Amino acid sequence: MAEFELVCVDMFQTLVNLDTVEENIWKGVLEENYTPQLKAVCAYSFKKKVYTRFHLFTSNAESFRTVREIVKPFFEEVRAEENLSFDPDKASEIFIVQHGFSKPYPDALTFLSHLKNKIPVCLVSDADTLSIEPLLKVFSFDSAFFSEKCGSYKNDLSNRLFKNVIKFYGIAPEKIIHIGDSPSDIQGAKREKITACWLNRNARQWNGAISPDHTVSDLTGVLEILNIKKSVAFTKEK
């Protein structure tokens, strides 16, 4: 067994793929105005705003706001850009609810099955309750820490999300590894001296201010870091 006593893992774009619910999000938002072409334009604009501004906002906000509240202005901007008339409040709710229907990546459930009875796994996610609760029925975690429940984000000024994990388990941070896909995952974990593993599924360039301790292209690589032998079935899945 490796040196770690706890595995923390992000949810969205780490265990589950948000692309699997994108169509349903925009069908719900655009309603009778929906076309594949309009959906593509709106989705591109919205995702660009999320990627460039969501983690920046949560890292610097002086007071807590839910994901639903944070993304509402992004929907308002898309509505104005495309001269549409959808309700941004309704759009934000659809966005949050649909997160809970995201499909697991092919390696996610098998990865967690390899850790069962070997090392505890806890969820650490920047998410609202409505997004997480349905997925807690899909995945089995030792515990779950998420933003709306804790009133904190992974890389906000308080860093309370990771502090809560350390306090709850009473484990030295150096004995904890956190796996996630965003700079917030890496920076928030490392500020608490937690080992940070960047899951880079799409061969992106790292642009965070603090570098990860480990980088993997899929969850198989995490098993190698933990020194847990892969099953034959997992090897074939790759």
PDB file of N, CA and C in Angstrom, residues 117-169:
ATOM      1  N   ASN A 117     -12.301  -0.927   0.293  1.00  0.00           N
ATOM      2  CA  ASN A 117     -11.694  -1.730   1.369  1.00  0.00           C
ATOM      3  C   ASN A 117     -10.172  -1.590   1.434  1.00  0.00           C
ATOM      4  N   LYS A 118      -9.615  -0.659   0.655  1.00  0.00           N
ATOM      5  CA  LYS A 118      -8.174  -0.420   0.702  1.00  0.00           C
ATOM      6  C   LYS A 118      -7.853   0.950   1.285  1.00  0.00           C
ATOM      7  N   ILE A 119      -8.624   1.961   0.887  1.00  0.00           N
ATOM      8  CA  ILE A 119      -8.363   3.330   1.343  1.00  0.00           C
ATOM      9  C   ILE A 119      -9.673   4.112   1.242  1.00  0.00           C
ATOM     10  N   PRO A 120     -10.023   4.917   2.243  1.00  0.00           N
ATOM     11  CA  PRO A 120     -11.270   5.688   2.164  1.00  0.00           C
ATOM     12  C   PRO A 120     -11.206   6.740   1.065  1.00  0.00           C
ATOM     13  N   VAL A 121     -12.368   6.989   0.450  1.00  0.00           N
ATOM     14  CA  VAL A 121     -12.478   7.973  -0.628  1.00  0.00           C
ATOM     15  C   VAL A 121     -13.553   8.976  -0.268  1.00  0.00           C
ATOM     16  N   CYS A 122     -13.212  10.257  -0.304  1.00  0.00           N
ATOM     17  CA  CYS A 122     -14.221  11.283  -0.052  1.00  0.00           C
ATOM     18  C   CYS A 122     -14.344  12.203  -1.257  1.00  0.00           C
ATOM     19  N   LEU A 123     -15.543  12.692  -1.462  1.00  0.00           N
ATOM     20  CA  LEU A 123     -15.833  13.637  -2.539  1.00  0.00           C
ATOM     21  C   LEU A 123     -15.530  15.053  -2.073  1.00  0.00           C
ATOM     22  N   VAL A 124     -14.868  15.834  -2.924  1.00  0.00           N
ATOM     23  CA  VAL A 124     -14.657  17.265  -2.681  1.00  0.00           C
ATOM     24  C   VAL A 124     -15.014  17.982  -3.982  1.00  0.00           C
ATOM     25  N   SER A 125     -16.115  18.713  -3.977  1.00  0.00           N
ATOM     26  CA  SER A 125     -16.635  19.252  -5.232  1.00  0.00           C
ATOM     27  C   SER A 125     -17.166  20.669  -5.078  1.00  0.00           C
ATOM     28  N   ASP A 126     -16.872  21.515  -6.075  1.00  0.00           N
ATOM     29  CA  ASP A 126     -17.498  22.831  -6.175  1.00  0.00           C
ATOM     30  C   ASP A 126     -18.871  22.635  -6.798  1.00  0.00           C
ATOM     31  N   ALA A 127     -19.894  22.478  -5.971  1.00  0.00           N
ATOM     32  CA  ALA A 127     -21.205  22.130  -6.510  1.00  0.00           C
ATOM     33  C   ALA A 127     -22.321  22.478  -5.541  1.00  0.00           C
ATOM     34  N   ASP A 128     -23.515  22.644  -6.116  1.00  0.00           N
ATOM     35  CA  ASP A 128     -24.728  22.826  -5.325  1.00  0.00           C
ATOM     36  C   ASP A 128     -25.304  21.465  -4.943  1.00  0.00           C
ATOM     37  N   THR A 129     -26.125  21.474  -3.930  1.00  0.00           N
ATOM     38  CA  THR A 129     -26.734  20.237  -3.427  1.00  0.00           C
ATOM     39  C   THR A 129     -27.511  19.500  -4.513  1.00  0.00           C
ATOM     40  N   LEU A 130     -28.302  20.229  -5.303  1.00  0.00           N
ATOM     41  CA  LEU A 130     -29.121  19.592  -6.340  1.00  0.00           C
ATOM     42  C   LEU A 130     -28.279  18.872  -7.383  1.00  0.00           C
ATOM     43  N   SER A 131     -27.046  19.336  -7.587  1.00  0.00           N
ATOM     44  CA  SER A 131     -26.161  18.681  -8.554  1.00  0.00           C
ATOM     45  C   SER A 131     -25.573  17.391  -8.008  1.00  0.00           C
ATOM     46  N   ILE A 132     -25.299  17.391  -6.718  1.00  0.00           N
ATOM     47  CA  ILE A 132     -24.558  16.285  -6.110  1.00  0.00           C
ATOM     48  C   ILE A 132     -25.453  15.140  -5.649  1.00  0.00           C
ATOM     49  N   GLU A 133     -26.597  15.457  -5.077  1.00  0.00           N
ATOM     50  CA  GLU A 133     -27.410  14.415  -4.433  1.00  0.00           C
ATOM     51  C   GLU A 133     -27.736  13.235  -5.346  1.00  0.00           C
ATOM     52  N   PRO A 134     -28.149  13.433  -6.612  1.00  0.00           N
ATOM     53  CA  PRO A 134     -28.421  12.258  -7.452  1.00  0.00           C
ATOM     54  C   PRO A 134     -27.182  11.408  -7.696  1.00  0.00           C
ATOM     55  N   LEU A 135     -26.015  12.035  -7.753  1.00  0.00           N
ATOM     56  CA  LEU A 135     -24.791  11.295  -8.045  1.00  0.00           C
ATOM     57  C   LEU A 135     -24.265  10.540  -6.829  1.00  0.00           C
ATOM     58  N   LEU A 136     -24.686  10.945  -5.642  1.00  0.00           N
ATOM     59  CA  LEU A 136     -24.309  10.189  -4.446  1.00  0.00           C
ATOM     60  C   LEU A 136     -24.969   8.814  -4.423  1.00  0.00           C
ATOM     61  N   LYS A 137     -26.010   8.639  -5.258  1.00  0.00           N
ATOM     62  CA  LYS A 137     -26.649   7.329  -5.390  1.00  0.00           C
ATOM     63  C   LYS A 137     -25.926   6.450  -6.404  1.00  0.00           C
ATOM     64  N   VAL A 138     -25.105   7.083  -7.238  1.00  0.00           N
ATOM     65  CA  VAL A 138     -24.343   6.360  -8.262  1.00  0.00           C
ATOM     66  C   VAL A 138     -22.994   5.907  -7.713  1.00  0.00           C
ATOM     67  N   PHE A 139     -22.361   6.800  -6.958  1.00  0.00           N
ATOM     68  CA  PHE A 139     -21.033   6.538  -6.411  1.00  0.00           C
ATOM     69  C   PHE A 139     -21.114   6.310  -4.902  1.00  0.00           C
ATOM     70  N   SER A 140     -20.215   5.501  -4.411  1.00  0.00           N
ATOM     71  CA  SER A 140     -20.149   5.232  -2.976  1.00  0.00           C
ATOM     72  C   SER A 140     -18.915   5.904  -2.393  1.00  0.00           C
ATOM     73  N   PHE A 141     -19.140   6.962  -1.598  1.00  0.00           N
ATOM     74  CA  PHE A 141     -18.039   7.687  -0.959  1.00  0.00           C
ATOM     75  C   PHE A 141     -18.070   7.461   0.544  1.00  0.00           C
ATOM     76  N   ASP A 142     -16.906   7.553   1.144  1.00  0.00           N
ATOM     77  CA  ASP A 142     -16.829   7.483   2.593  1.00  0.00           C
ATOM     78  C   ASP A 142     -17.492   8.707   3.212  1.00  0.00           C
ATOM     79  N   SER A 143     -17.353   9.858   2.556  1.00  0.00           N
ATOM     80  CA  SER A 143     -18.005  11.101   2.978  1.00  0.00           C
ATOM     81  C   SER A 143     -18.014  12.051   1.787  1.00  0.00           C
ATOM     82  N   ALA A 144     -18.783  13.126   1.895  1.00  0.00           N
ATOM     83  CA  ALA A 144     -18.903  14.073   0.786  1.00  0.00           C
ATOM     84  C   ALA A 144     -18.819  15.503   1.300  1.00  0.00           C
ATOM     85  N   PHE A 145     -17.935  16.283   0.711  1.00  0.00           N
ATOM     86  CA  PHE A 145     -17.786  17.697   1.019  1.00  0.00           C
ATOM     87  C   PHE A 145     -18.030  18.475  -0.272  1.00  0.00           C
ATOM     88  N   PHE A 146     -19.069  19.299  -0.284  1.00  0.00           N
ATOM     89  CA  PHE A 146     -19.337  20.091  -1.487  1.00  0.00           C
ATOM     90  C   PHE A 146     -19.750  21.499  -1.097  1.00  0.00           C
ATOM     91  N   SER A 147     -19.676  22.395  -2.044  1.00  0.00           N
ATOM     92  CA  SER A 147     -19.684  23.825  -1.752  1.00  0.00           C
ATOM     93  C   SER A 147     -20.917  24.317  -1.019  1.00  0.00           C
ATOM     94  N   GLU A 148     -22.099  23.975  -1.514  1.00  0.00           N
ATOM     95  CA  GLU A 148     -23.293  24.511  -0.868  1.00  0.00           C
ATOM     96  C   GLU A 148     -23.424  23.983   0.555  1.00  0.00           C
ATOM     97  N   LYS A 149     -23.035  22.745   0.785  1.00  0.00           N
ATOM     98  CA  LYS A 149     -23.097  22.156   2.120  1.00  0.00           C
ATOM     99  C   LYS A 149     -22.114  22.836   3.066  1.00  0.00           C
ATOM    100  N   CYS A 150     -20.906  23.155   2.564  1.00  0.00           N
ATOM    101  CA  CYS A 150     -19.844  23.703   3.415  1.00  0.00           C
ATOM    102  C   CYS A 150     -19.767  25.224   3.366  1.00  0.00           C
ATOM    103  N   GLY A 151     -20.482  25.864   2.416  1.00  0.00           N
ATOM    104  CA  GLY A 151     -20.394  27.312   2.274  1.00  0.00           C
ATOM    105  C   GLY A 151     -19.013  27.769   1.863  1.00  0.00           C
ATOM    106  N   SER A 152     -18.364  26.977   1.009  1.00  0.00           N
ATOM    107  CA  SER A 152     -16.982  27.275   0.622  1.00  0.00           C
ATOM    108  C   SER A 152     -16.675  26.603  -0.710  1.00  0.00           C
ATOM    109  N   TYR A 153     -15.677  27.154  -1.413  1.00  0.00           N
ATOM    110  CA  TYR A 153     -15.197  26.552  -2.660  1.00  0.00           C
ATOM    111  C   TYR A 153     -13.761  26.073  -2.478  1.00  0.00           C
ATOM    112  N   LYS A 154     -13.309  25.220  -3.389  1.00  0.00           N
ATOM    113  CA  LYS A 154     -12.021  24.552  -3.203  1.00  0.00           C
ATOM    114  C   LYS A 154     -10.832  25.500  -3.123  1.00  0.00           C
ATOM    115  N   ASN A 155     -10.944  26.643  -3.767  1.00  0.00           N
ATOM    116  CA  ASN A 155      -9.810  27.566  -3.758  1.00  0.00           C
ATOM    117  C   ASN A 155     -10.247  28.974  -3.356  1.00  0.00           C
ATOM    118  N   ASP A 156     -11.241  29.079  -2.471  1.00  0.00           N
ATOM    119  CA  ASP A 156     -11.668  30.409  -2.048  1.00  0.00           C
ATOM    120  C   ASP A 156     -10.749  30.948  -0.959  1.00  0.00           C
ATOM    121  N   LEU A 157     -11.037  32.147  -0.504  1.00  0.00           N
ATOM    122  CA  LEU A 157     -10.143  32.825   0.437  1.00  0.00           C
ATOM    123  C   LEU A 157     -10.010  32.093   1.773  1.00  0.00           C
ATOM    124  N   SER A 158     -11.062  31.365   2.175  1.00  0.00           N
ATOM    125  CA  SER A 158     -11.024  30.658   3.457  1.00  0.00           C
ATOM    126  C   SER A 158     -10.385  29.275   3.350  1.00  0.00           C
ATOM    127  N   ASN A 159     -10.455  28.687   2.145  1.00  0.00           N
ATOM    128  CA  ASN A 159      -9.978  27.313   1.912  1.00  0.00           C
ATOM    129  C   ASN A 159     -10.639  26.324   2.876  1.00  0.00           C
ATOM    130  N   ARG A 160     -11.856  26.646   3.288  1.00  0.00           N
ATOM    131  CA  ARG A 160     -12.531  25.866   4.322  1.00  0.00           C
ATOM    132  C   ARG A 160     -12.910  24.465   3.862  1.00  0.00           C
ATOM    133  N   LEU A 161     -13.131  24.289   2.558  1.00  0.00           N
ATOM    134  CA  LEU A 161     -13.531  22.969   2.071  1.00  0.00           C
ATOM    135  C   LEU A 161     -12.467  21.926   2.392  1.00  0.00           C
ATOM    136  N   PHE A 162     -11.224  22.224   2.066  1.00  0.00           N
ATOM    137  CA  PHE A 162     -10.139  21.285   2.369  1.00  0.00           C
ATOM    138  C   PHE A 162      -9.810  21.262   3.856  1.00  0.00           C
ATOM    139  N   LYS A 163      -9.929  22.392   4.525  1.00  0.00           N
ATOM    140  CA  LYS A 163      -9.709  22.414   5.972  1.00  0.00           C
ATOM    141  C   LYS A 163     -10.702  21.483   6.673  1.00  0.00           C
ATOM    142  N   ASN A 164     -11.954  21.482   6.193  1.00  0.00           N
ATOM    143  CA  ASN A 164     -12.978  20.615   6.785  1.00  0.00           C
ATOM    144  C   ASN A 164     -12.642  19.144   6.611  1.00  0.00           C
ATOM    145  N   VAL A 165     -12.084  18.802   5.447  1.00  0.00           N
ATOM    146  CA  VAL A 165     -11.689  17.414   5.194  1.00  0.00           C
ATOM    147  C   VAL A 165     -10.617  16.987   6.193  1.00  0.00           C
ATOM    148  N   ILE A 166      -9.598  17.816   6.347  1.00  0.00           N
ATOM    149  CA  ILE A 166      -8.495  17.491   7.259  1.00  0.00           C
ATOM    150  C   ILE A 166      -8.997  17.353   8.692  1.00  0.00           C
ATOM    151  N   LYS A 167      -9.851  18.277   9.112  1.00  0.00           N
ATOM    152  CA  LYS A 167     -10.382  18.233  10.482  1.00  0.00           C
ATOM    153  C   LYS A 167     -11.266  17.004  10.691  1.00  0.00           C
ATOM    154  N   PHE A 168     -12.105  16.687   9.719  1.00  0.00           N
ATOM    155  CA  PHE A 168     -13.031  15.555   9.839  1.00  0.00           C
ATOM    156  C   PHE A 168     -12.281  14.231   9.993  1.00  0.00           C
ATOM    157  N   TYR A 169     -11.229  14.051   9.208  1.00  0.00           N
ATOM    158  CA  TYR A 169     -10.525  12.773   9.216  1.00  0.00           C
ATOM    159  C   TYR A 169      -9.380  12.732  10.231  1.00  0.00           C
TER     160      TYR A 169
END
